[in-house]
Every structure is written in C-alpha cells, then in structure tokens.
mmCIF file with all atom_site columns, C-alpha atoms in Angstrom:
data_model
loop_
_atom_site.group_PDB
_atom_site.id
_atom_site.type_symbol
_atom_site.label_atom_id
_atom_site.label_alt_id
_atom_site.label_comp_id
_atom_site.label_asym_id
_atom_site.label_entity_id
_atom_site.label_seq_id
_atom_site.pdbx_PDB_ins_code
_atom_site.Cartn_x
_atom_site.Cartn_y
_atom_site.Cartn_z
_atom_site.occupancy
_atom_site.B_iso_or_equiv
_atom_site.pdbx_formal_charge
_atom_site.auth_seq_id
_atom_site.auth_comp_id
_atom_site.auth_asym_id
_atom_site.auth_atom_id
_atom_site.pdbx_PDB_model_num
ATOM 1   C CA . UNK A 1 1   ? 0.000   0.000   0.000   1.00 91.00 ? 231 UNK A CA 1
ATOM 2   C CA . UNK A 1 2   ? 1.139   3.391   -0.854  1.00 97.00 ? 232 UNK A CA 1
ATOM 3   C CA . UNK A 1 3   ? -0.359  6.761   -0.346  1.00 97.00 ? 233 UNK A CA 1
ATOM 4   C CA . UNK A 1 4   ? -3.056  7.791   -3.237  1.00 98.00 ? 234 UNK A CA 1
ATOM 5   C CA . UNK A 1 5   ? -1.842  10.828  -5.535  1.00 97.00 ? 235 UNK A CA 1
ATOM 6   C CA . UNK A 1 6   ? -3.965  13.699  -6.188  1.00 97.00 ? 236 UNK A CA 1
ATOM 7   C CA . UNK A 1 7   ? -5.858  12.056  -8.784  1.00 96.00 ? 237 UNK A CA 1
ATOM 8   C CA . UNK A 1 8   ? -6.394  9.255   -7.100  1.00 98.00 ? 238 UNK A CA 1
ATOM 9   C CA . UNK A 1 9   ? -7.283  11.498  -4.098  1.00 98.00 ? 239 UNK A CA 1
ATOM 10  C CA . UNK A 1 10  ? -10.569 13.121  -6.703  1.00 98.00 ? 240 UNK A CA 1
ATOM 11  C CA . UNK A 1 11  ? -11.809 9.495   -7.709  1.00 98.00 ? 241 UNK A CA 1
ATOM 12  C CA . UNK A 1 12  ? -12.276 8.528   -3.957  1.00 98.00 ? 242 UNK A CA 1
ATOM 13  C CA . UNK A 1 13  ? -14.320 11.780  -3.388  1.00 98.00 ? 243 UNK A CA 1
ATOM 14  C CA . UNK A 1 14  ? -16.143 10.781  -6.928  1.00 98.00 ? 244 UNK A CA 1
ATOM 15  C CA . UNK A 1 15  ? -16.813 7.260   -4.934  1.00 98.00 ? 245 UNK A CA 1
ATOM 16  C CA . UNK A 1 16  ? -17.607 9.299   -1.686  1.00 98.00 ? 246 UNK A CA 1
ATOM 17  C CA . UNK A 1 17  ? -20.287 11.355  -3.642  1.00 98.00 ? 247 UNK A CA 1
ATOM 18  C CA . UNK A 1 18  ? -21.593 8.440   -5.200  1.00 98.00 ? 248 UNK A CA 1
ATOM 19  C CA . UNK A 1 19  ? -22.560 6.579   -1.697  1.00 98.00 ? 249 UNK A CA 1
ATOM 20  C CA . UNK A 1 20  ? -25.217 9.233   -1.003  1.00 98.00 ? 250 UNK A CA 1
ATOM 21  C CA . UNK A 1 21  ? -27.421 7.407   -3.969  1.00 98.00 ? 251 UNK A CA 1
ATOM 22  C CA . UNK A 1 22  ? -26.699 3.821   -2.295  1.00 98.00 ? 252 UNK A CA 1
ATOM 23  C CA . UNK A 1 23  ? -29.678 1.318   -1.766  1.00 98.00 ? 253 UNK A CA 1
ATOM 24  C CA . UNK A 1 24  ? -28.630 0.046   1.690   1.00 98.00 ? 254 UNK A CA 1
ATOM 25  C CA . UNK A 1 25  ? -31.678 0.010   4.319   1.00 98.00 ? 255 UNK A CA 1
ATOM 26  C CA . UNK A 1 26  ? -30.808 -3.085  6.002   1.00 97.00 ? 256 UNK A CA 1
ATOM 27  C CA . UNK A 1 27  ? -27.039 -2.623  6.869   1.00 96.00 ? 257 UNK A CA 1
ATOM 28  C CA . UNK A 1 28  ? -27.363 1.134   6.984   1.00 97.00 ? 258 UNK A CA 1
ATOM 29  C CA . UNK A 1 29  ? -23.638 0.908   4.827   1.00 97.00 ? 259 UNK A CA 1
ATOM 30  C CA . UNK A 1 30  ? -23.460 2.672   2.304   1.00 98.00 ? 260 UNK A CA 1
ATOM 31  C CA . UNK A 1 31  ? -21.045 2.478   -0.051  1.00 98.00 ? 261 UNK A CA 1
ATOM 32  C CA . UNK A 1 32  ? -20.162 4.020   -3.619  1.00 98.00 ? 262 UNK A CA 1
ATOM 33  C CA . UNK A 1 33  ? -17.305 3.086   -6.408  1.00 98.00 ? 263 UNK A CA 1
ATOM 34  C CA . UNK A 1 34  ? -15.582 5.224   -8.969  1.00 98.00 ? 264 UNK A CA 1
ATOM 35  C CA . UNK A 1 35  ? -14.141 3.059   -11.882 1.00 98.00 ? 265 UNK A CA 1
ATOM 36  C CA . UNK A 1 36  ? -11.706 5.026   -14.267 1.00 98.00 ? 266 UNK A CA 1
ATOM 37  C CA . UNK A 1 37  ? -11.553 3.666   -17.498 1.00 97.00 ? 267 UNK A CA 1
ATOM 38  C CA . UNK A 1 38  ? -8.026  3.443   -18.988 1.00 95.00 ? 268 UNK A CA 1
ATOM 39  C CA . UNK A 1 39  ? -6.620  6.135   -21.057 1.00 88.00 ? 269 UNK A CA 1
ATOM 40  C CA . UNK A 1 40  ? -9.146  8.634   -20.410 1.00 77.00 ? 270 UNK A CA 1
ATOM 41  C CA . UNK A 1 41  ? -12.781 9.479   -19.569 1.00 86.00 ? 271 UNK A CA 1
ATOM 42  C CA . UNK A 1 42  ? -15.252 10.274  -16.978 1.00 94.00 ? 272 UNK A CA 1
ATOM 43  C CA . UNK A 1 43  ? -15.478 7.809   -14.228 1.00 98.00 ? 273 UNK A CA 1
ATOM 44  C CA . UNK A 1 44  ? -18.434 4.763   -14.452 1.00 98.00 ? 274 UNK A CA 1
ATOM 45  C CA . UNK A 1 45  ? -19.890 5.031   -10.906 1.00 98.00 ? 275 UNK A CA 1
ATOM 46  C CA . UNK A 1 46  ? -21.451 2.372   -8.589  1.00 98.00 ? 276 UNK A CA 1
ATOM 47  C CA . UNK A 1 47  ? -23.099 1.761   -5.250  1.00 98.00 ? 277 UNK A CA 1
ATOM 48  C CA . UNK A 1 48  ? -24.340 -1.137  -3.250  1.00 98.00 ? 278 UNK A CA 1
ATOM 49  C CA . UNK A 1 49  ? -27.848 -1.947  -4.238  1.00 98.00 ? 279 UNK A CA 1
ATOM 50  C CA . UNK A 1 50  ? -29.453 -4.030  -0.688  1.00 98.00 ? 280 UNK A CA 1
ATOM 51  C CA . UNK A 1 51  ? -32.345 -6.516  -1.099  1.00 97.00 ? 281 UNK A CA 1
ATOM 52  C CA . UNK A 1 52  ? -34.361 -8.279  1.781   1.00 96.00 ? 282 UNK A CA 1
ATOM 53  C CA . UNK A 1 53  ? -32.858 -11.641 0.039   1.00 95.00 ? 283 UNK A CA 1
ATOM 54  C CA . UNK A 1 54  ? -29.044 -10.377 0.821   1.00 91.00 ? 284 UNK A CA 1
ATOM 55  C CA . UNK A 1 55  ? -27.932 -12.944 -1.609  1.00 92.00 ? 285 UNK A CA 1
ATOM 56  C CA . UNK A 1 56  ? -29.421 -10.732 -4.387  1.00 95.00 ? 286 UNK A CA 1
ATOM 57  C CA . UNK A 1 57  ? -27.878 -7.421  -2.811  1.00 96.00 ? 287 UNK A CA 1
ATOM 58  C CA . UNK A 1 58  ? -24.923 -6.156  -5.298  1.00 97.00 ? 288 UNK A CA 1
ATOM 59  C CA . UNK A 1 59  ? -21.776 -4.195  -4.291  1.00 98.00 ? 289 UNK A CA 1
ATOM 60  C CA . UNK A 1 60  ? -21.040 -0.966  -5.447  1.00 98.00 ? 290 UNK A CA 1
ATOM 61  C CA . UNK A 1 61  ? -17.728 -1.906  -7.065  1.00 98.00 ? 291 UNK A CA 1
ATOM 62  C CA . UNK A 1 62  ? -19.180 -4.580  -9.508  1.00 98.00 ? 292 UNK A CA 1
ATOM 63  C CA . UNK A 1 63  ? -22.178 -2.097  -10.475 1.00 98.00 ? 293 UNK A CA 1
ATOM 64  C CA . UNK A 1 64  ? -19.839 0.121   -11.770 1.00 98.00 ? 294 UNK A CA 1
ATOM 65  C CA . UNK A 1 65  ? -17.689 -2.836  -13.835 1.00 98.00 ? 295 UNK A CA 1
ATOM 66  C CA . UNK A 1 66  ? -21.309 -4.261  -15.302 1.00 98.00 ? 296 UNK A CA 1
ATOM 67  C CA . UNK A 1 67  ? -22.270 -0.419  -16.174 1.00 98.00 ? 297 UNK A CA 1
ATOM 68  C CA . UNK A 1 68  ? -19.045 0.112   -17.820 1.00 97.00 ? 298 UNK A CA 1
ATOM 69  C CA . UNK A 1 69  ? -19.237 -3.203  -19.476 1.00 97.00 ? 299 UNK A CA 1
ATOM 70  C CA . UNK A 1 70  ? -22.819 -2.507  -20.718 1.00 98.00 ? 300 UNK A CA 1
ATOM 71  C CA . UNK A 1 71  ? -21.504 0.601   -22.053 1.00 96.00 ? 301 UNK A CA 1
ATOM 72  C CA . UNK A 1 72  ? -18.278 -1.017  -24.196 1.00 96.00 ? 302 UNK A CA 1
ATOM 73  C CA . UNK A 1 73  ? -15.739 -0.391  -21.479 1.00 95.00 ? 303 UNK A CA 1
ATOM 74  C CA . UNK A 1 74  ? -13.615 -3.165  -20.640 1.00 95.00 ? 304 UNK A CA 1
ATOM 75  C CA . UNK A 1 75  ? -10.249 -1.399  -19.909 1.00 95.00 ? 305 UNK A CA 1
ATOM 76  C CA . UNK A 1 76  ? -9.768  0.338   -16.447 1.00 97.00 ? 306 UNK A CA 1
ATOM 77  C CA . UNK A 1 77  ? -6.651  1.936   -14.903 1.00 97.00 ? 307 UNK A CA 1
ATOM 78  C CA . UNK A 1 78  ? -7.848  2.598   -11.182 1.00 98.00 ? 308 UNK A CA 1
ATOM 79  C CA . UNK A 1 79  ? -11.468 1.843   -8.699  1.00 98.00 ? 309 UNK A CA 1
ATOM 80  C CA . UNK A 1 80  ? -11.813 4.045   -6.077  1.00 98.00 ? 310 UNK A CA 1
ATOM 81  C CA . UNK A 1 81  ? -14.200 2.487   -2.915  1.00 98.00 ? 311 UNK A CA 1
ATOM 82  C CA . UNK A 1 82  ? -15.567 4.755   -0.179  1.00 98.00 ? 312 UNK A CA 1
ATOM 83  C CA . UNK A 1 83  ? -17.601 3.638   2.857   1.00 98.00 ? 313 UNK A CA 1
ATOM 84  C CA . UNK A 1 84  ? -17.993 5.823   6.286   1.00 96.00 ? 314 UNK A CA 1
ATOM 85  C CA . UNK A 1 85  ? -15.824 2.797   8.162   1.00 97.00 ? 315 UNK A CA 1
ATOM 86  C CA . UNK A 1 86  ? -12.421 2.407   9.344   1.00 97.00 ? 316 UNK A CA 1
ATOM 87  C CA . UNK A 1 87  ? -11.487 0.130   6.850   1.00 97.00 ? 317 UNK A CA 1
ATOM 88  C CA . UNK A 1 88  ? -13.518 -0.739  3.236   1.00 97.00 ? 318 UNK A CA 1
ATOM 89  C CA . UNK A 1 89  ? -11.421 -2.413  1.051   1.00 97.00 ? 319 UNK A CA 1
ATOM 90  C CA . UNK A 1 90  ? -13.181 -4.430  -1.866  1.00 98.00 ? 320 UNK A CA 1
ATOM 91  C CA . UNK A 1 91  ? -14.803 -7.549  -0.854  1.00 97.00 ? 321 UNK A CA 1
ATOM 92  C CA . UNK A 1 92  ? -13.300 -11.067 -2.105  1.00 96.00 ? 322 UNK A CA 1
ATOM 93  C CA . UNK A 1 93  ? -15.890 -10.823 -4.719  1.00 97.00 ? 323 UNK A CA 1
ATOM 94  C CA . UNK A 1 94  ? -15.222 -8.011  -5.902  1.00 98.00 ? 324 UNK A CA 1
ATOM 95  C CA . UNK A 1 95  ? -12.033 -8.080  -5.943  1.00 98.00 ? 325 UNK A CA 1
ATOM 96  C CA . UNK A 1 96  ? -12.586 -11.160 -8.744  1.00 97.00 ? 326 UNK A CA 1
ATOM 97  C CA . UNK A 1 97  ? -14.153 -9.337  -10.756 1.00 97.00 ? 327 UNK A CA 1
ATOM 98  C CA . UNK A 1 98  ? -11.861 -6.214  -10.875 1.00 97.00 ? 328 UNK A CA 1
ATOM 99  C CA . UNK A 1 99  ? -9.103  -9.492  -11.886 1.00 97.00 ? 329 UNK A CA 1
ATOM 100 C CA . UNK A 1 100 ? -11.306 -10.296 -15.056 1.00 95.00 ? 330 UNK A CA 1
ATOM 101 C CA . UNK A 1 101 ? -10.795 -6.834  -16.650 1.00 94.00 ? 331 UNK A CA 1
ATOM 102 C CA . UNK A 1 102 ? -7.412  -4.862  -15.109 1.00 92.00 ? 332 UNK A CA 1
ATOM 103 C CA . UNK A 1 103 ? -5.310  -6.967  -12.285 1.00 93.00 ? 333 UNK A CA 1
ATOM 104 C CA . UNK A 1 104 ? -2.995  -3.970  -12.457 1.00 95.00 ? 334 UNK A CA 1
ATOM 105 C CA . UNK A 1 105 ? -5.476  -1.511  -11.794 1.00 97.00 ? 335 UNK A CA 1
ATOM 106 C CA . UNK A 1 106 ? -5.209  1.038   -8.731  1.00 98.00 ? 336 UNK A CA 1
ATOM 107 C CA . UNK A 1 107 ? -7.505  0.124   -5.746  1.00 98.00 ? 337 UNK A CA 1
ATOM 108 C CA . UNK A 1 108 ? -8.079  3.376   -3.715  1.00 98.00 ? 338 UNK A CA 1
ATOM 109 C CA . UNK A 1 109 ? -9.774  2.765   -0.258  1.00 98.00 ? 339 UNK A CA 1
ATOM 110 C CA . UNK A 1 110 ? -9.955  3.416   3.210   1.00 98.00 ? 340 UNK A CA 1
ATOM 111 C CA . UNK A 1 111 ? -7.459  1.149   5.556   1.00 97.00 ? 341 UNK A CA 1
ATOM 112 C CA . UNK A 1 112 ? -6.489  1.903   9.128   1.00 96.00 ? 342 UNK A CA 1
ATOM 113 C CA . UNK A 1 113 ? -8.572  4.909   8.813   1.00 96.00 ? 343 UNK A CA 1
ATOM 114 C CA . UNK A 1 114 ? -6.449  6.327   5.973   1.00 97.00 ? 344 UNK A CA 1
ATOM 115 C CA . UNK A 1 115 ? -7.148  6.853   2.247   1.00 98.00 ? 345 UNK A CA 1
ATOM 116 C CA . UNK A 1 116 ? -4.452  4.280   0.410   1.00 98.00 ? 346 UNK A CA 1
ATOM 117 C CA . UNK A 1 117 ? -3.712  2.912   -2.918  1.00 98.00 ? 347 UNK A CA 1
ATOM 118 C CA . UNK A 1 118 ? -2.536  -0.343  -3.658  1.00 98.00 ? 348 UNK A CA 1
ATOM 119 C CA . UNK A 1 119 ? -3.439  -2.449  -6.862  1.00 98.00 ? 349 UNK A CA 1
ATOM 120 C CA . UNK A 1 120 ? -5.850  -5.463  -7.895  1.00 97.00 ? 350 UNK A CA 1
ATOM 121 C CA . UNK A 1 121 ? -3.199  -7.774  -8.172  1.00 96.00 ? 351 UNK A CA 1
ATOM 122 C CA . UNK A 1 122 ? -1.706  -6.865  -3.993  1.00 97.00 ? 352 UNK A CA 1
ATOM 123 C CA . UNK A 1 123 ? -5.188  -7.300  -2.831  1.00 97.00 ? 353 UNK A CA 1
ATOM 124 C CA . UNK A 1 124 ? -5.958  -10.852 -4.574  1.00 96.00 ? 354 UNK A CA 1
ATOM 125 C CA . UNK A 1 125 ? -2.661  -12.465 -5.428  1.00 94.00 ? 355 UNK A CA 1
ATOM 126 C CA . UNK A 1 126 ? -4.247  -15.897 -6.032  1.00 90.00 ? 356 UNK A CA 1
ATOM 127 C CA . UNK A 1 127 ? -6.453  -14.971 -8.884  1.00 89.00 ? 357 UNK A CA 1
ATOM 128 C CA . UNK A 1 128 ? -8.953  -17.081 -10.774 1.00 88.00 ? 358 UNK A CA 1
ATOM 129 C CA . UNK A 1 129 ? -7.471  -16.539 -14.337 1.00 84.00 ? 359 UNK A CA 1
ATOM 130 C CA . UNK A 1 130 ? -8.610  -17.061 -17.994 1.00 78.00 ? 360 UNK A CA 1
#
C-alpha cells in the first residue's frame, strides 16, 4: 500500500459522492465506487444496491464494472471504494471481478482509517485466471 496521488485522491471523493445514492436500508452501509476507465474518460460510478434476500444485494464496485461493461468499457486503470468505516477495502468478490478486466489496476480505499492505494493484483494475489 502506498499513499493515493492527487488524482487518485478526486476518484475517492467521486466514490464518496456516489454513496449518497446507495440502496442500503438493512445494513445502513453505504457504499459508492468510482471506476476510471483506462486512457481517459469520466469515471463509471457504482453503489451497493441491498435486497431483503441479501444474496441478491450487489456491491457498489461490480455495479460500476457491469455499467461500464454494458456501455463497451472493458479497460480500467484505477477503482476508487468509499464507505464511512475504518477500513472498506473491496470484498473477495469483488475483488474477482476487478481481476477479469485490469489486475494492475489502482484500488483506492480506506485502511487503518487512511485513504491508500494499492493495486488489484496486492489485494488478490491468487487470482482465478482465464
């Protein structure tokens, strides 16, 4: 883990804006994701979408990967993750799914209280892989 540049400072406040729209009634945790695709654009955004069958709930990081997919965006240089807790990092789950599309993308979340970046490939070293 390293700390997160400037840059990387603005996509975690894009992901911190992005929680206020979260779905999340039954854990009262929200959470919101800012996905920057590679090379350049606006960021895809995402939040955690809650049902009362919590199998069928959906994090915000892989909303933002299946909206960016659905939109012809497959390439991503850095997710930013934001949740009002001490530490948020993507879920095992998610962190699979970031693998599919950009293991050396920047991960930018909230650890030990502190905003740090790290990459896909740090957080889940023992990947499923095509």
């Amino acid at each position: 883990m390293r700390p997160p540049t400037d840059d990387e400072l603005r996509l975690y406040e894009t992901a911190r804006g992005a929680a206020r729209h979260a779905h999340a009634p039954y854990s009262e945790f929200p959470v919101g994701a800012a996905l920057l695709p590679a090379g350049s654009g606006e960021p895809v955004v995402g939040v955690n979408v809650e049902n009362a069958s919590y199998g069928l709930t959906s994090c915000a990081e892989r909303n933002a990967v299946f909206t960016a997919v659905a939109a012809g965006v497959r390439d991503f240089s850095a997710i930013a993750v934001h949740a009002e807790a001490w530490s948020a990092p993507p879920c095992g789950a998610c962190r699979q799914v970031l693998a599919e599309f950009s293991p050396s993308m920047t991960v930018v979340y909230r650890s030990g209280g502190d905003v740090v970046a790290t990459t896909v490939a740090e957080l889940l070293p023992d990947r499923f892989e095509p």
